[in-house]
PDB file of C-alpha atoms in Angstrom:
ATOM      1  CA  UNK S  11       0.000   0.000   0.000  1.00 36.00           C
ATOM      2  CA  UNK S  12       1.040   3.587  -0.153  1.00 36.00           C
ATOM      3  CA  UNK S  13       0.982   6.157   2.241  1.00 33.00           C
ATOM      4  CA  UNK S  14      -1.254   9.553   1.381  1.00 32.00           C
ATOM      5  CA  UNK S  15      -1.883  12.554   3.542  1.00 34.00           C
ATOM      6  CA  UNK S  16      -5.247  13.417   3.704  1.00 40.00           C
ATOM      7  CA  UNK S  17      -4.776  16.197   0.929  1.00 45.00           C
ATOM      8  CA  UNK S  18      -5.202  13.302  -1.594  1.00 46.00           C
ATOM      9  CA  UNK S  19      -8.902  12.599  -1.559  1.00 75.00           C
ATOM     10  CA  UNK S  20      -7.939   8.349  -2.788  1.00 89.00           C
ATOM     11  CA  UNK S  21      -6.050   5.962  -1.919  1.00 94.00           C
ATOM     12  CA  UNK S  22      -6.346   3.097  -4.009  1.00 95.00           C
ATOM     13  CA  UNK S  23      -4.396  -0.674  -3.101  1.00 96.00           C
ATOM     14  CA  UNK S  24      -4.603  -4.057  -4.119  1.00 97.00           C
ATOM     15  CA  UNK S  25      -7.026  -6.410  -2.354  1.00 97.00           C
ATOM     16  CA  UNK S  26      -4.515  -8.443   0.189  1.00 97.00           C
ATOM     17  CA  UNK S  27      -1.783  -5.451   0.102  1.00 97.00           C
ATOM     18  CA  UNK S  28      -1.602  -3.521   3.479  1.00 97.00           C
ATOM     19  CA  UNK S  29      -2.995   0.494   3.188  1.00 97.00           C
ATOM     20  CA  UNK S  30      -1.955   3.290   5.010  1.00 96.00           C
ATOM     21  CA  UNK S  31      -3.935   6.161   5.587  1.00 96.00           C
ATOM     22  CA  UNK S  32      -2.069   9.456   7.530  1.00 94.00           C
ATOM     23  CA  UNK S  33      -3.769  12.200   8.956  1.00 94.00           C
ATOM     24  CA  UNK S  34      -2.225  15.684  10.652  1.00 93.00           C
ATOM     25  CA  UNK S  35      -4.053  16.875  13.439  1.00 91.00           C
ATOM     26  CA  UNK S  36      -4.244  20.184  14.980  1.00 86.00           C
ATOM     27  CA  UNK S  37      -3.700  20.826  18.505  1.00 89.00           C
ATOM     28  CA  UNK S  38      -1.174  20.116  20.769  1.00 90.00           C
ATOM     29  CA  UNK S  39      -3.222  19.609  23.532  1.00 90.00           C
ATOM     30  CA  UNK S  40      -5.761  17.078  21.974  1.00 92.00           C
ATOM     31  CA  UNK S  41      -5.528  14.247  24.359  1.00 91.00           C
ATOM     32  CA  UNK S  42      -7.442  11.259  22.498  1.00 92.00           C
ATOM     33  CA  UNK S  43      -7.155  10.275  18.760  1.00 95.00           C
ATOM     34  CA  UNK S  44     -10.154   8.322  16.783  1.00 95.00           C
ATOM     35  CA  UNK S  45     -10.213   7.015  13.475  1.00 96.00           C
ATOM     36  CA  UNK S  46     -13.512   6.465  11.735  1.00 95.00           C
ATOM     37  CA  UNK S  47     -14.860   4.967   8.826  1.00 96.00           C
ATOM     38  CA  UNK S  48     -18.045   5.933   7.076  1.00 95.00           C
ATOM     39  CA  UNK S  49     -20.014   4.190   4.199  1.00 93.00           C
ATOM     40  CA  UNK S  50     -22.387   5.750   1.638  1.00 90.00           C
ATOM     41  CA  UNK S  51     -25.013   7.481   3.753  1.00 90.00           C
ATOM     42  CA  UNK S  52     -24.568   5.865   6.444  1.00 92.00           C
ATOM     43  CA  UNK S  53     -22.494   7.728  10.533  1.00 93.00           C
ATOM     44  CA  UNK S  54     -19.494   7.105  10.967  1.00 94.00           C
ATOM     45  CA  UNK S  55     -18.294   3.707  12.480  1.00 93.00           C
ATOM     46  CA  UNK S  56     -15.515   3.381  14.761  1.00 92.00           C
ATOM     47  CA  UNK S  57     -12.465   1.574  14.031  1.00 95.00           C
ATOM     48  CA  UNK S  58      -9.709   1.963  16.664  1.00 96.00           C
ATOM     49  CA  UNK S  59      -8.776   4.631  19.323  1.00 95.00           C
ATOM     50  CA  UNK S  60      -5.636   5.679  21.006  1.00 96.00           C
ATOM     51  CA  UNK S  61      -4.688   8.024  23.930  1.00 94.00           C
ATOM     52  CA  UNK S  62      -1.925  10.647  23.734  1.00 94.00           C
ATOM     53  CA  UNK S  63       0.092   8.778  26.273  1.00 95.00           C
ATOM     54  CA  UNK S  64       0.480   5.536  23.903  1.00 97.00           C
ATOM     55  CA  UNK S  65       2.334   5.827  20.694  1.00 96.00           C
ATOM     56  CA  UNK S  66       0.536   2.640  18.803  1.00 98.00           C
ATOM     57  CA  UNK S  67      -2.295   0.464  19.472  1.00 98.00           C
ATOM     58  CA  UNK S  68      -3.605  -2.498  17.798  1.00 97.00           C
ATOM     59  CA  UNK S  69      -6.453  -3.691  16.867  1.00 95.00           C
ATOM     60  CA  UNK S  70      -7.630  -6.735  14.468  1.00 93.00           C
ATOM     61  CA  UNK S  71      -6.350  -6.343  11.113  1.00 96.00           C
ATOM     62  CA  UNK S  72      -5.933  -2.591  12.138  1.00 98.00           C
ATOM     63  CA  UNK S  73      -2.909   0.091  13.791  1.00 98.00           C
ATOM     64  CA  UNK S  74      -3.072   3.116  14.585  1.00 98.00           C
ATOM     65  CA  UNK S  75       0.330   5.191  15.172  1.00 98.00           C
ATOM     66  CA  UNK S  76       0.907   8.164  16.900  1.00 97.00           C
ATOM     67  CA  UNK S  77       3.787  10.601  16.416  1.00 96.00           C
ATOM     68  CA  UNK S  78       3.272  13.790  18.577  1.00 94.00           C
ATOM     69  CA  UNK S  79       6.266  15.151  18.523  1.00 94.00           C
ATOM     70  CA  UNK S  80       4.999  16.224  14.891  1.00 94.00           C
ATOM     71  CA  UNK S  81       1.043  15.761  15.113  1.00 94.00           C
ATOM     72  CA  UNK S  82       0.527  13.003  12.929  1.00 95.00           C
ATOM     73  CA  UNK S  83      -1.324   9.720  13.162  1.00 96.00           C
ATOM     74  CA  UNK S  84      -1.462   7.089  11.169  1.00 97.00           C
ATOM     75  CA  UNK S  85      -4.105   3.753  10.210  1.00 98.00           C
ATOM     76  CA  UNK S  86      -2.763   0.690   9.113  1.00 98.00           C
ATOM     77  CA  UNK S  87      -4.888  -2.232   7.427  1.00 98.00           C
ATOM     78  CA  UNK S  88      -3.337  -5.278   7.069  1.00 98.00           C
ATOM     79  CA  UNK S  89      -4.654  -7.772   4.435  1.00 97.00           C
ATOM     80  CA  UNK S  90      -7.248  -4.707   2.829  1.00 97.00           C
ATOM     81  CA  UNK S  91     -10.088  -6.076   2.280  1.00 97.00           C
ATOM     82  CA  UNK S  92     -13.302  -4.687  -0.818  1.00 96.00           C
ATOM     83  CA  UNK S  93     -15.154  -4.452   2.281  1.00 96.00           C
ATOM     84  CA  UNK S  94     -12.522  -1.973   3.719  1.00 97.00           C
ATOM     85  CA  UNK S  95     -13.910   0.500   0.317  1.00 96.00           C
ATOM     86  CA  UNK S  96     -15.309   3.636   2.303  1.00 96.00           C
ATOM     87  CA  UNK S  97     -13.875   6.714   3.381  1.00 95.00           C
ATOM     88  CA  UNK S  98     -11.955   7.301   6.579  1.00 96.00           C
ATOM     89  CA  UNK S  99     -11.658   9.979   8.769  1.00 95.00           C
ATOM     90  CA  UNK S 100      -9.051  11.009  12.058  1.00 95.00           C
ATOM     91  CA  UNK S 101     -10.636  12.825  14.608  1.00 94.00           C
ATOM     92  CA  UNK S 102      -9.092  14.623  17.573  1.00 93.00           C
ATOM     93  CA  UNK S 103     -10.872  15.018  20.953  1.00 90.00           C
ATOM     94  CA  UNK S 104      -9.414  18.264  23.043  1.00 81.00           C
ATOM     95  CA  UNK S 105      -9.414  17.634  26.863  1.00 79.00           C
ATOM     96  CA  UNK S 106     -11.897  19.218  29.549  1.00 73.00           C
ATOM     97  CA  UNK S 107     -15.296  19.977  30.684  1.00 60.00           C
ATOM     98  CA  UNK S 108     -16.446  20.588  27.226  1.00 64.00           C
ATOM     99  CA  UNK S 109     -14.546  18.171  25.144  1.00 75.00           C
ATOM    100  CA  UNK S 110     -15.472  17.792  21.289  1.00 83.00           C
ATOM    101  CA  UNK S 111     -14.302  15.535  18.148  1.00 88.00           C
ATOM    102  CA  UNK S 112     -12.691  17.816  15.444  1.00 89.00           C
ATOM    103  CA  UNK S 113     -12.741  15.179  12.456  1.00 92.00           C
ATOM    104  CA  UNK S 114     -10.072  15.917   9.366  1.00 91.00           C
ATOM    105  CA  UNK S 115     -10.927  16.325   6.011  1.00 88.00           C
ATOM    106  CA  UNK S 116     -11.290  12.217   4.981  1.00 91.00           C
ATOM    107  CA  UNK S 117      -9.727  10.089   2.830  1.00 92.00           C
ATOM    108  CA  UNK S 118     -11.347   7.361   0.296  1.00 94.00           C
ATOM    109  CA  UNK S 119     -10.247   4.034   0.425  1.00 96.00           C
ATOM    110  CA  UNK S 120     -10.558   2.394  -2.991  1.00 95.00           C
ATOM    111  CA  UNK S 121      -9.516  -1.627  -2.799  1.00 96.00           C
ATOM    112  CA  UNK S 122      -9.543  -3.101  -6.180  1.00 94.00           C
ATOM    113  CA  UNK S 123     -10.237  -6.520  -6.810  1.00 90.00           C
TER     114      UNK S 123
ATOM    115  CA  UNK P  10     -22.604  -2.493  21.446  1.00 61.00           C
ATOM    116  CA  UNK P  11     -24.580   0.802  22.481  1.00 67.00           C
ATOM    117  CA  UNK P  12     -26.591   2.074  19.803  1.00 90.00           C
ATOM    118  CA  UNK P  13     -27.730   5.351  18.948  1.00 95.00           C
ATOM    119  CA  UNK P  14     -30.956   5.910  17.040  1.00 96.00           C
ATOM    120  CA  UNK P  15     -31.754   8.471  14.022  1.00 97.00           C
ATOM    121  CA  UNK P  16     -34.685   8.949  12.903  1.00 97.00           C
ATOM    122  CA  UNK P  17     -35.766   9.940  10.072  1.00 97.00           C
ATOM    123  CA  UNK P  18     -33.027   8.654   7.820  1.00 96.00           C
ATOM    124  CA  UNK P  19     -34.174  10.549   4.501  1.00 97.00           C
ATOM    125  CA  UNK P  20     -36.670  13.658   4.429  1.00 97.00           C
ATOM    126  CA  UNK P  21     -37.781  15.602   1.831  1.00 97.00           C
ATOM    127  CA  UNK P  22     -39.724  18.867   2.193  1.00 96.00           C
ATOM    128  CA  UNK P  23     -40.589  22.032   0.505  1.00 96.00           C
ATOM    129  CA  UNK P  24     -39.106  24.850   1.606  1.00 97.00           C
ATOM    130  CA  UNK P  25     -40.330  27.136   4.305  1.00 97.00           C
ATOM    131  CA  UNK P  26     -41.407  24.051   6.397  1.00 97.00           C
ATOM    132  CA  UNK P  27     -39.351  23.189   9.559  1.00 97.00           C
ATOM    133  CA  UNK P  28     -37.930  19.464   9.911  1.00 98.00           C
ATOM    134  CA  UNK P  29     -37.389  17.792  13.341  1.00 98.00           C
ATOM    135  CA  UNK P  30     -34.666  14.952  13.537  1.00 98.00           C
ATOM    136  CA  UNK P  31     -34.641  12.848  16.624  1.00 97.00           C
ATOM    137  CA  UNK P  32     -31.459  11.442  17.954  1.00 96.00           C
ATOM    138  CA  UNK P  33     -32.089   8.421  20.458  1.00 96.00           C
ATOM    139  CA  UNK P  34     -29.524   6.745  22.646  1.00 95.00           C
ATOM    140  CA  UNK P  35     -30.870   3.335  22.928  1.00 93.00           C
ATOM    141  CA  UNK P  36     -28.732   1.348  25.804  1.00 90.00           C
ATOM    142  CA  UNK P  37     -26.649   3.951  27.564  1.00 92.00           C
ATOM    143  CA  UNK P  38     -27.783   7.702  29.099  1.00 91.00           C
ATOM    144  CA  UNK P  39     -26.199  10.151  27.298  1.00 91.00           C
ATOM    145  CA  UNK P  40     -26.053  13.873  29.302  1.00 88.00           C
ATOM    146  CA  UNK P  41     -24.190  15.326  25.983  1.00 91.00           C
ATOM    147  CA  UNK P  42     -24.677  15.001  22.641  1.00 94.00           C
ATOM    148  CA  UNK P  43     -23.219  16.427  19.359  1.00 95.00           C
ATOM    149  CA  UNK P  44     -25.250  17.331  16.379  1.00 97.00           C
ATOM    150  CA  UNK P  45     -23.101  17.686  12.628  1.00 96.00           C
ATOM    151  CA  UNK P  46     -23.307  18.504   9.604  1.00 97.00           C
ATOM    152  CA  UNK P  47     -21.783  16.995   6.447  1.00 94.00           C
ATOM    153  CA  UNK P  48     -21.749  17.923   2.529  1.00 90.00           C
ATOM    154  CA  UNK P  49     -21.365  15.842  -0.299  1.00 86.00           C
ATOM    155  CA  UNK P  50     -17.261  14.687  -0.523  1.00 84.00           C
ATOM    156  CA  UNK P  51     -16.540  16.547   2.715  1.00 89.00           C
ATOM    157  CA  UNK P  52     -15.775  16.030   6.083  1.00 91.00           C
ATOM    158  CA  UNK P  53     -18.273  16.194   9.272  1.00 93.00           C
ATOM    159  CA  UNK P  54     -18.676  19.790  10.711  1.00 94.00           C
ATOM    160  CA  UNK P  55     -19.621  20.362  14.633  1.00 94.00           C
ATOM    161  CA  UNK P  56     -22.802  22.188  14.647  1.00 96.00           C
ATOM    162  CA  UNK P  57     -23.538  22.175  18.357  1.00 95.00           C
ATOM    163  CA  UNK P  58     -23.098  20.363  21.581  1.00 93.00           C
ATOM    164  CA  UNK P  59     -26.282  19.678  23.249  1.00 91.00           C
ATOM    165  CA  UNK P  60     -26.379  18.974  27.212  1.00 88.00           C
ATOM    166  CA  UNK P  61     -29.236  17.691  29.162  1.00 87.00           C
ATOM    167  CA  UNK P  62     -31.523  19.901  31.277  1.00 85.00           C
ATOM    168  CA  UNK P  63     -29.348  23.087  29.246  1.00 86.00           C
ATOM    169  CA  UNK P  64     -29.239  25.520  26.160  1.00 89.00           C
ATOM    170  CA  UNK P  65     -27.189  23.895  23.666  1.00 93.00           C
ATOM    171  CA  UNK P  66     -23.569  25.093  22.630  1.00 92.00           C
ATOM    172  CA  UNK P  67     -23.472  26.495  19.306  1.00 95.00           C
ATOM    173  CA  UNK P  68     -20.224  26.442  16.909  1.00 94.00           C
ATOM    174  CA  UNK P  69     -19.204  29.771  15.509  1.00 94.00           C
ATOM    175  CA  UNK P  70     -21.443  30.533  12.346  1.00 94.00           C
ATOM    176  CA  UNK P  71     -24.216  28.403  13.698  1.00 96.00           C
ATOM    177  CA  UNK P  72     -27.511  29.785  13.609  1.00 95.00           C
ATOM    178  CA  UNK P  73     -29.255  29.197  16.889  1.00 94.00           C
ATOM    179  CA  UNK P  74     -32.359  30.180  15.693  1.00 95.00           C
ATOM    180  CA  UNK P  75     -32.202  28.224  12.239  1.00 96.00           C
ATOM    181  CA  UNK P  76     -30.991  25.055  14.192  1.00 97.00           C
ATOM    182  CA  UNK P  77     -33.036  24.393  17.258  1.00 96.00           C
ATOM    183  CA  UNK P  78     -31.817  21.959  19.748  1.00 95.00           C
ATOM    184  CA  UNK P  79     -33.296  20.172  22.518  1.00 92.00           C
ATOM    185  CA  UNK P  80     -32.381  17.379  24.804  1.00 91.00           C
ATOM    186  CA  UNK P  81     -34.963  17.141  27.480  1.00 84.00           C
ATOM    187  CA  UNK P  82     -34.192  13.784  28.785  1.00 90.00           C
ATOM    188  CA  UNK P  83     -31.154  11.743  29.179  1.00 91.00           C
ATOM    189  CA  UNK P  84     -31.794   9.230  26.047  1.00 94.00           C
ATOM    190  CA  UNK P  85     -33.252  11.982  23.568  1.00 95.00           C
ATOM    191  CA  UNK P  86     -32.198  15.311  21.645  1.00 95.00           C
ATOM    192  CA  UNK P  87     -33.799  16.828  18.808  1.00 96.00           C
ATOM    193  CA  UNK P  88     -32.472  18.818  16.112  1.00 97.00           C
ATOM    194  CA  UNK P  89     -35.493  21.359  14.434  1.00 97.00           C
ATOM    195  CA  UNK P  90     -34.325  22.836  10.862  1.00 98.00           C
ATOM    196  CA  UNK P  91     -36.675  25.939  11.089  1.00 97.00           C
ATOM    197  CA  UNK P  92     -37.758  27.304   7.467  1.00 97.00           C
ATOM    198  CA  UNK P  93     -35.663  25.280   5.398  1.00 97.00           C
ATOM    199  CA  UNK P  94     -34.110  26.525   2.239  1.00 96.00           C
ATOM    200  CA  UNK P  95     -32.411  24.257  -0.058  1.00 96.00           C
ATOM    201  CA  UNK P  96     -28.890  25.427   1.297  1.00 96.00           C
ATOM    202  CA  UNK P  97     -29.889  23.408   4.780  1.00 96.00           C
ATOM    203  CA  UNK P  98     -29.985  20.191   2.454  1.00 97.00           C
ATOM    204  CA  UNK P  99     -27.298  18.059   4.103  1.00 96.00           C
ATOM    205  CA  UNK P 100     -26.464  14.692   6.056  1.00 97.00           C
ATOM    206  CA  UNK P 101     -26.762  15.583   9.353  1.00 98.00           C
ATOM    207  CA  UNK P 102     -25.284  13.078  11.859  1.00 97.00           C
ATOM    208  CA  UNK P 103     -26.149  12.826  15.720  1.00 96.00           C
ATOM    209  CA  UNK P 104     -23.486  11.346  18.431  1.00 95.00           C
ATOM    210  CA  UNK P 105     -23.797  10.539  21.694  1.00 93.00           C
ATOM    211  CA  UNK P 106     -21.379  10.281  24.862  1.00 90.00           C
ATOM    212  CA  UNK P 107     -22.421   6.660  27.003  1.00 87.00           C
ATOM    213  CA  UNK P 108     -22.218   9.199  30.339  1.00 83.00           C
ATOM    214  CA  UNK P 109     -20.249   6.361  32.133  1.00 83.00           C
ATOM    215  CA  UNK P 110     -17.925   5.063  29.556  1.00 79.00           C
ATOM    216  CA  UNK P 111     -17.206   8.690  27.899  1.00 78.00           C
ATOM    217  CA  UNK P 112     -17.409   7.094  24.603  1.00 82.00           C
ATOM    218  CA  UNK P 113     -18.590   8.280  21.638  1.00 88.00           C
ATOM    219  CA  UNK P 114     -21.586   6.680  19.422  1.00 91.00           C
ATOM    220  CA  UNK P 115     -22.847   7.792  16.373  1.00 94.00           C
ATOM    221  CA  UNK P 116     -26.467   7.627  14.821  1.00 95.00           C
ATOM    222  CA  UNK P 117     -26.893   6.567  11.132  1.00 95.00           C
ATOM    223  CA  UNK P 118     -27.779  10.251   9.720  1.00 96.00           C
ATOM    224  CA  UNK P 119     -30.571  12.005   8.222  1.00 97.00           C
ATOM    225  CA  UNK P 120     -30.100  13.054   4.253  1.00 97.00           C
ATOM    226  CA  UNK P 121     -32.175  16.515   4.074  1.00 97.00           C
ATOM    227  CA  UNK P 122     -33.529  17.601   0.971  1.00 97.00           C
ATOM    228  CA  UNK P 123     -35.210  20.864   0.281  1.00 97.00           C
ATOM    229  CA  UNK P 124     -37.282  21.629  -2.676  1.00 96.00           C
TER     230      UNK P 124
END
């Protein structure tokens, strides 16, 4: 697979290759990281977490990395999947009393077959 | 899993008329809830932040008046489009924080149309 900022609206990869998809977040301060995916009019569907105090978590078939020393995050799919086809956004939560998801600007996921 | 309820999932009116979209958390109590917005190819835009019992928390450039919120219990908010215009045609997405887990649930949006 290839790795894209989230400038590039598609990333398309081979069915069984691994896909990257990188995302540069905003604040400093955000404390919790999501990634999301979201299918033709359907909400968004969770996919993996991670807190600002880890710098990778894993999940099945998915990673997420964390660099904050430059505000970036990264998902990794192993083995992509057609079913992985939808469009996949980062969101960043800031801490406190009124905490709120800021989601980036999304990236399609195109697998062919 | 929790599950968060959106009803209706398509609407079409004529403009002028006011749509209501219910957001329903179905499993968990939810004293905050997030209402967005999202256009064709982009990404999902924070419209406001709706507590329970309180006024709702509007994002800059967020018409208070146009977008009325209410979340008089701990399972339900309500988003009203007042006097739609085709310009409010959108998918607008609900989310809801599970009160004791902090996490975050989405509903399965509403597609607006207005004629």
């Amino acid at each position: 697979g290839e790795s894209v900022g989230l400038h590039l609206p598609t990333l398309s990869v081979q069915e069984g290759d691994n896909s990257i998809i990188n995302c540069a977040y905003s604040n400093s301060a955000s404390d919790y990281f999501i990634w999301y995916k979201q299918e033709s009019g359907k909400g968004p569907q969770f996919i993996i977490d991670i807190r600002s105090n880890m710098d990778k978590r894993q999940g099945q078939r998915v990673t997420v990395l964390l660099n904050k020393t430059v505000k970036h995050l990264s998902l990794q799919i192993a083995a992509t999947q057609p079913g992985d086809s939808a469009v996949y956004f980062c969101a960043e939560n800031m801490p406190g009393a009124n905490s709120k998801l800021t989601f980036g600007k999304g990236i399609t996921l195109s697998v062919r077959p | 899993g929790a599950v968060v309820s959106q009803h209706p999932s398509r609407v079409i009116c004529k403009s002028g008329t006011s749509v209501k979209i219910e957001c329903r958390s179905l499993d968990f109590q939810a004293t905050t809830m997030f209402w967005y917005r999202q256009f064709p190819k982009q990404s999902l835009m924070l419209m406001a932040t709706s507590n329970e019992g309180s006024k709702a928390t509007y994002e800059q450039g967020v018409e208070k008046d146009k977008f009325l919120i209410n979340h008089a219990s701990l399972t339900l908010s309500t988003l009203t489009v007042t006097s739609a215009h085709p310009e409010d045609s959108s998918f607008y997405i609900c989310s809801a924080r599970d009160s004791r887990q902090g996490k975050l649930f989405f509903g399965s949006g509403t597609q607006l149309s207005v004629l």
